[in-house]
GROMACS .gro file of N, CA, C and O in nm:
model
  308
    1MET      N    1  -0.961  -0.303  -2.288
    1MET     CA    2  -0.863  -0.397  -2.209
    1MET      C    3  -0.916  -0.530  -2.145
    1MET      O    4  -0.860  -0.650  -2.240
    2ALA      N    5  -1.007  -0.504  -2.111
    2ALA     CA    6  -1.096  -0.643  -2.040
    2ALA      C    7  -1.119  -0.727  -2.100
    2ALA      O    8  -1.117  -0.847  -2.139
    3ASN      N    9  -1.144  -0.658  -2.232
    3ASN     CA   10  -1.231  -0.727  -2.342
    3ASN      C   11  -1.081  -0.839  -2.400
    3ASN      O   12  -1.174  -0.955  -2.479
    4VAL      N   13  -1.008  -0.729  -2.426
    4VAL     CA   14  -0.856  -0.863  -2.470
    4VAL      C   15  -0.849  -0.962  -2.413
    4VAL      O   16  -0.820  -1.071  -2.466
    5LEU      N   17  -0.837  -0.937  -2.266
    5LEU     CA   18  -0.822  -1.031  -2.175
    5LEU      C   19  -0.924  -1.155  -2.227
    5LEU      O   20  -0.895  -1.261  -2.223
    6ARG      N   21  -1.066  -1.120  -2.186
    6ARG     CA   22  -1.151  -1.215  -2.202
    6ARG      C   23  -1.165  -1.314  -2.330
    6ARG      O   24  -1.178  -1.418  -2.361
    7ASP      N   25  -1.164  -1.206  -2.456
    7ASP     CA   26  -1.150  -1.277  -2.613
    7ASP      C   27  -1.077  -1.404  -2.595
    7ASP      O   28  -1.066  -1.521  -2.670
    8GLU      N   29  -0.904  -1.347  -2.541
    8GLU     CA   30  -0.801  -1.456  -2.554
    8GLU      C   31  -0.821  -1.580  -2.472
    8GLU      O   32  -0.817  -1.667  -2.504
    9ARG      N   33  -0.881  -1.559  -2.354
    9ARG     CA   34  -0.924  -1.683  -2.265
    9ARG      C   35  -1.013  -1.797  -2.340
    9ARG      O   36  -0.977  -1.888  -2.320
   10GLN      N   37  -1.118  -1.687  -2.382
   10GLN     CA   38  -1.205  -1.738  -2.464
   10GLN      C   39  -1.204  -1.871  -2.577
   10GLN      O   40  -1.216  -1.963  -2.566
   11ALA      N   41  -1.106  -1.787  -2.654
   11ALA     CA   42  -1.023  -1.876  -2.749
   11ALA      C   43  -0.917  -1.958  -2.719
   11ALA      O   44  -0.892  -2.034  -2.787
   12ALA      N   45  -0.889  -1.990  -2.619
   12ALA     CA   46  -0.751  -2.072  -2.580
   12ALA      C   47  -0.680  -2.015  -2.680
   12ALA      O   48  -0.575  -2.114  -2.725
   13ALA      N   49  -0.644  -1.905  -2.678
   13ALA     CA   50  -0.508  -1.850  -2.798
   13ALA      C   51  -0.427  -1.831  -2.749
   13ALA      O   52  -0.425  -1.783  -2.583
   14VAL      N   53  -0.323  -1.802  -2.811
   14VAL     CA   54  -0.204  -1.730  -2.757
   14VAL      C   55  -0.188  -1.625  -2.677
   14VAL      O   56  -0.241  -1.543  -2.791
   15GLN      N   57  -0.176  -1.597  -2.596
   15GLN     CA   58  -0.242  -1.450  -2.540
   15GLN      C   59  -0.064  -1.364  -2.585
   15GLN      O   60   0.009  -1.380  -2.604
   16SER      N   61  -0.170  -1.240  -2.636
   16SER     CA   62  -0.062  -1.126  -2.708
   16SER      C   63   0.024  -1.056  -2.580
   16SER      O   64  -0.041  -1.104  -2.421
   17PRO      N   65   0.119  -0.982  -2.588
   17PRO     CA   66   0.196  -0.938  -2.516
   17PRO      C   67   0.123  -0.843  -2.389
   17PRO      O   68   0.170  -0.848  -2.266
   18LEU      N   69   0.040  -0.753  -2.434
   18LEU     CA   70  -0.086  -0.672  -2.347
   18LEU      C   71  -0.146  -0.757  -2.301
   18LEU      O   72  -0.152  -0.691  -2.128
   19ALA      N   73  -0.225  -0.840  -2.360
   19ALA     CA   74  -0.292  -0.952  -2.238
   19ALA      C   75  -0.209  -1.003  -2.157
   19ALA      O   76  -0.245  -1.032  -2.040
   20LEU      N   77  -0.099  -1.073  -2.172
   20LEU     CA   78   0.014  -1.086  -2.069
   20LEU      C   79   0.032  -1.024  -1.953
   20LEU      O   80  -0.004  -1.038  -1.820
   21LEU      N   81   0.065  -0.926  -1.999
   21LEU     CA   82   0.081  -0.743  -1.920
   21LEU      C   83  -0.061  -0.751  -1.809
   21LEU      O   84  -0.010  -0.724  -1.684
   22LEU      N   85  -0.151  -0.739  -1.857
   22LEU     CA   86  -0.259  -0.706  -1.830
   22LEU      C   87  -0.276  -0.803  -1.701
   22LEU      O   88  -0.327  -0.775  -1.620
   23THR      N   89  -0.294  -0.962  -1.770
   23THR     CA   90  -0.314  -1.083  -1.672
   23THR      C   91  -0.184  -1.058  -1.545
   23THR      O   92  -0.217  -1.074  -1.435
   24ALA      N   93  -0.102  -1.068  -1.584
   24ALA     CA   94   0.031  -1.016  -1.472
   24ALA      C   95  -0.034  -0.917  -1.356
   24ALA      O   96   0.023  -0.921  -1.217
   25ILE      N   97  -0.071  -0.795  -1.435
   25ILE     CA   98  -0.132  -0.698  -1.334
   25ILE      C   99  -0.238  -0.721  -1.226
   25ILE      O  100  -0.229  -0.651  -1.123
   26ALA      N  101  -0.291  -0.749  -1.319
   26ALA     CA  102  -0.428  -0.805  -1.234
   26ALA      C  103  -0.403  -0.897  -1.122
   26ALA      O  104  -0.459  -0.889  -1.012
   27GLU      N  105  -0.310  -1.013  -1.124
   27GLU     CA  106  -0.267  -1.086  -1.057
   27GLU      C  107  -0.227  -1.028  -0.935
   27GLU      O  108  -0.245  -1.054  -0.790
   28ARG      N  109  -0.122  -0.932  -1.013
   28ARG     CA  110  -0.026  -0.872  -0.896
   28ARG      C  111  -0.113  -0.785  -0.790
   28ARG      O  112  -0.113  -0.771  -0.662
   29ALA      N  113  -0.267  -0.713  -0.850
   29ALA     CA  114  -0.312  -0.624  -0.774
   29ALA      C  115  -0.373  -0.691  -0.703
   29ALA      O  116  -0.409  -0.652  -0.581
   30ALA      N  117  -0.457  -0.800  -0.737
   30ALA     CA  118  -0.522  -0.878  -0.618
   30ALA      C  119  -0.433  -0.968  -0.512
   30ALA      O  120  -0.500  -0.916  -0.393
   31ALA      N  121  -0.320  -0.948  -0.564
   31ALA     CA  122  -0.267  -1.025  -0.440
   31ALA      C  123  -0.229  -0.903  -0.288
   31ALA      O  124  -0.187  -0.925  -0.200
   32ILE      N  125  -0.252  -0.781  -0.364
   32ILE     CA  126  -0.216  -0.658  -0.257
   32ILE      C  127  -0.392  -0.588  -0.219
   32ILE      O  128  -0.353  -0.501  -0.163
   33GLY      N  129  -0.480  -0.620  -0.235
   33GLY     CA  130  -0.581  -0.629  -0.195
   33GLY      C  131  -0.696  -0.561  -0.300
   33GLY      O  132  -0.794  -0.525  -0.251
   34ILE      N  133  -0.630  -0.534  -0.417
   34ILE     CA  134  -0.714  -0.482  -0.517
   34ILE      C  135  -0.850  -0.577  -0.551
   34ILE      O  136  -0.815  -0.704  -0.634
   35ASP      N  137  -0.986  -0.560  -0.563
   35ASP     CA  138  -1.074  -0.627  -0.587
   35ASP      C  139  -1.115  -0.628  -0.752
   35ASP      O  140  -1.095  -0.540  -0.812
   36GLU      N  141  -1.143  -0.797  -0.783
   36GLU     CA  142  -1.140  -0.788  -0.949
   36GLU      C  143  -1.242  -0.663  -0.999
   36GLU      O  144  -1.234  -0.601  -1.065
   37ASP      N  145  -1.353  -0.652  -0.902
   37ASP     CA  146  -1.452  -0.531  -0.974
   37ASP      C  147  -1.372  -0.401  -0.976
   37ASP      O  148  -1.453  -0.342  -1.048
   38GLU      N  149  -1.283  -0.401  -0.904
   38GLU     CA  150  -1.230  -0.232  -0.874
   38GLU      C  151  -1.115  -0.244  -0.962
   38GLU      O  152  -1.061  -0.111  -0.941
   39PHE      N  153  -1.087  -0.335  -1.034
   39PHE     CA  154  -0.953  -0.332  -1.097
   39PHE      C  155  -0.950  -0.222  -1.219
   39PHE      O  156  -0.835  -0.150  -1.201
   40LEU      N  157  -1.021  -0.207  -1.327
   40LEU     CA  158  -1.029  -0.147  -1.385
   40LEU      C  159  -1.024   0.023  -1.382
   40LEU      O  160  -0.949   0.091  -1.409
   41ASP      N  161  -1.091   0.071  -1.269
   41ASP     CA  162  -1.103   0.179  -1.234
   41ASP      C  163  -0.981   0.215  -1.141
   41ASP      O  164  -0.910   0.320  -1.162
   42TRP      N  165  -0.896   0.140  -1.050
   42TRP     CA  166  -0.785   0.141  -0.988
   42TRP      C  167  -0.690   0.170  -1.076
   42TRP      O  168  -0.580   0.251  -1.104
   43LEU      N  169  -0.669   0.098  -1.229
   43LEU     CA  170  -0.575   0.094  -1.291
   43LEU      C  171  -0.555   0.198  -1.375
   43LEU      O  172  -0.446   0.264  -1.397
   44ASP      N  173  -0.656   0.264  -1.426
   44ASP     CA  174  -0.704   0.400  -1.474
   44ASP      C  175  -0.672   0.553  -1.367
   44ASP      O  176  -0.565   0.616  -1.455
   45ALA      N  177  -0.619   0.521  -1.257
   45ALA     CA  178  -0.618   0.584  -1.161
   45ALA      C  179  -0.483   0.617  -1.069
   45ALA      O  180  -0.458   0.701  -1.021
   46ILE      N  181  -0.433   0.474  -1.064
   46ILE     CA  182  -0.313   0.463  -1.022
   46ILE      C  183  -0.152   0.503  -1.084
   46ILE      O  184  -0.175   0.500  -1.228
   47THR      N  185  -0.055   0.514  -1.030
   47THR     CA  186   0.077   0.535  -1.066
   47THR      C  187   0.152   0.483  -1.007
   47THR      O  188   0.128   0.420  -0.943
   48PRO      N  189   0.259   0.427  -1.088
   48PRO     CA  190   0.384   0.332  -1.024
   48PRO      C  191   0.425   0.413  -0.888
   48PRO      O  192   0.422   0.324  -0.805
   49GLU      N  193   0.449   0.525  -0.888
   49GLU     CA  194   0.503   0.595  -0.764
   49GLU      C  195   0.373   0.569  -0.621
   49GLU      O  196   0.449   0.571  -0.511
   50VAL      N  197   0.259   0.585  -0.652
   50VAL     CA  198   0.169   0.532  -0.592
   50VAL      C  199   0.197   0.437  -0.502
   50VAL      O  200   0.167   0.377  -0.395
   51ILE      N  201   0.223   0.318  -0.604
   51ILE     CA  202   0.247   0.158  -0.574
   51ILE      C  203   0.330   0.173  -0.467
   51ILE      O  204   0.318   0.056  -0.378
   52SER      N  205   0.474   0.207  -0.559
   52SER     CA  206   0.581   0.209  -0.437
   52SER      C  207   0.675   0.297  -0.474
   52SER      O  208   0.676   0.349  -0.577
   53ALA      N  209   0.736   0.350  -0.362
   53ALA     CA  210   0.866   0.402  -0.366
   53ALA      C  211   0.988   0.336  -0.464
   53ALA      O  212   1.063   0.395  -0.506
   54ASP      N  213   0.971   0.232  -0.468
   54ASP     CA  214   1.098   0.149  -0.548
   54ASP      C  215   1.066   0.084  -0.703
   54ASP      O  216   1.116   0.033  -0.710
   55ALA      N  217   0.946   0.221  -0.738
   55ALA     CA  218   0.938   0.164  -0.861
   55ALA      C  219   1.018   0.210  -0.957
   55ALA      O  220   1.124   0.303  -0.955
   56GLY      N  221   1.071   0.099  -1.073
   56GLY     CA  222   1.172   0.120  -1.156
   56GLY      C  223   1.324   0.140  -1.137
   56GLY      O  224   1.417   0.189  -1.183
   57VAL      N  225   1.327   0.061  -1.022
   57VAL     CA  226   1.484   0.050  -0.951
   57VAL      C  227   1.507  -0.083  -0.945
   57VAL      O  228   1.648  -0.129  -0.895
   58GLY      N  229   1.439  -0.183  -0.995
   58GLY     CA  230   1.455  -0.346  -1.022
   58GLY      C  231   1.399  -0.392  -0.895
   58GLY      O  232   1.495  -0.530  -0.846
   59ALA      N  233   1.347  -0.373  -0.792
   59ALA     CA  234   1.351  -0.378  -0.637
   59ALA      C  235   1.229  -0.531  -0.671
   59ALA      O  236   1.206  -0.546  -0.766
   60SER      N  237   1.269  -0.603  -0.604
   60SER     CA  238   1.193  -0.757  -0.632
   60SER      C  239   1.079  -0.743  -0.512
   60SER      O  240   1.003  -0.859  -0.515
   61THR      N  241   1.016  -0.673  -0.472
   61THR     CA  242   0.935  -0.676  -0.360
   61THR      C  243   0.797  -0.685  -0.439
   61THR      O  244   0.773  -0.624  -0.515
   62PRO      N  245   0.671  -0.750  -0.391
   62PRO     CA  246   0.548  -0.742  -0.465
   62PRO      C  247   0.521  -0.614  -0.535
   62PRO      O  248   0.473  -0.582  -0.648
   63ARG      N  249   0.496  -0.512  -0.427
   63ARG     CA  250   0.448  -0.395  -0.459
   63ARG      C  251   0.536  -0.297  -0.593
   63ARG      O  252   0.494  -0.235  -0.676
   64ALA      N  253   0.660  -0.309  -0.600
   64ALA     CA  254   0.748  -0.280  -0.640
   64ALA      C  255   0.784  -0.356  -0.805
   64ALA      O  256   0.771  -0.288  -0.899
   65ARG      N  257   0.718  -0.468  -0.828
   65ARG     CA  258   0.711  -0.540  -0.924
   65ARG      C  259   0.574  -0.516  -1.009
   65ARG      O  260   0.571  -0.495  -1.127
   66LEU      N  261   0.493  -0.502  -0.884
   66LEU     CA  262   0.364  -0.458  -0.945
   66LEU      C  263   0.332  -0.290  -1.013
   66LEU      O  264   0.321  -0.265  -1.137
   67ALA      N  265   0.455  -0.195  -0.943
   67ALA     CA  266   0.469  -0.056  -1.007
   67ALA      C  267   0.517  -0.047  -1.118
   67ALA      O  268   0.501   0.016  -1.213
   68ASP      N  269   0.628  -0.158  -1.113
   68ASP     CA  270   0.722  -0.169  -1.233
   68ASP      C  271   0.606  -0.222  -1.381
   68ASP      O  272   0.621  -0.213  -1.487
   69SER      N  273   0.515  -0.311  -1.304
   69SER     CA  274   0.420  -0.392  -1.465
   69SER      C  275   0.335  -0.247  -1.510
   69SER      O  276   0.285  -0.242  -1.603
   70VAL      N  277   0.290  -0.168  -1.402
   70VAL     CA  278   0.186  -0.076  -1.435
   70VAL      C  279   0.287   0.040  -1.511
   70VAL      O  280   0.252   0.085  -1.629
   71ASP      N  281   0.380   0.058  -1.495
   71ASP     CA  282   0.473   0.138  -1.570
   71ASP      C  283   0.504   0.101  -1.705
   71ASP      O  284   0.503   0.190  -1.809
   72GLU      N  285   0.505  -0.072  -1.736
   72GLU     CA  286   0.512  -0.119  -1.857
   72GLU      C  287   0.414  -0.087  -1.931
   72GLU      O  288   0.439  -0.077  -2.063
   73LEU      N  289   0.286  -0.086  -1.854
   73LEU     CA  290   0.176  -0.047  -1.926
   73LEU      C  291   0.134   0.063  -1.977
   73LEU      O  292   0.106   0.103  -2.120
   74ASP      N  293   0.198   0.154  -1.914
   74ASP     CA  294   0.218   0.288  -1.946
   74ASP      C  295   0.260   0.329  -2.083
   74ASP      O  296   0.259   0.400  -2.158
   75VAL      N  297   0.382   0.251  -2.135
   75VAL     CA  298   0.457   0.263  -2.273
   75VAL      C  299   0.380   0.213  -2.349
   75VAL      O  300   0.376   0.252  -2.498
   76PHE      N  301   0.263   0.102  -2.326
   76PHE     CA  302   0.171   0.058  -2.437
   76PHE      C  303   0.134   0.192  -2.491
   76PHE      O  304   0.082   0.179  -2.595
   77PHE      N  305   0.068   0.284  -2.386
   77PHE     CA  306  -0.008   0.418  -2.428
   77PHE      C  307   0.025   0.510  -2.446
   77PHE      O  308  -0.027   0.620  -2.484
   0.00000   0.00000   0.00000
C-alpha cells in the first residue's frame, strides 16, 4: 500500500481511488496522533469501531470520519 502512494506521488500522476483513500486515512490518523512510522502497523490492527463508536452513522467528528474511511478501505480488500 505504501508503495502505491509513493509511486504515484513520485510520478506526479493522478492518484487512484485507493491511493486517495490511503492518503486521507494517513492524514486523519496523523491528526489524532498516529505517528507516520507507526501508521501501517496501526492500520493493519485497527477497526472502525475502535476508532469511534460513531463509525458508519454519518457523524462528522474527526474520529468518526477516520473510522468511516478505514471502513471504506476494508471494502477494497
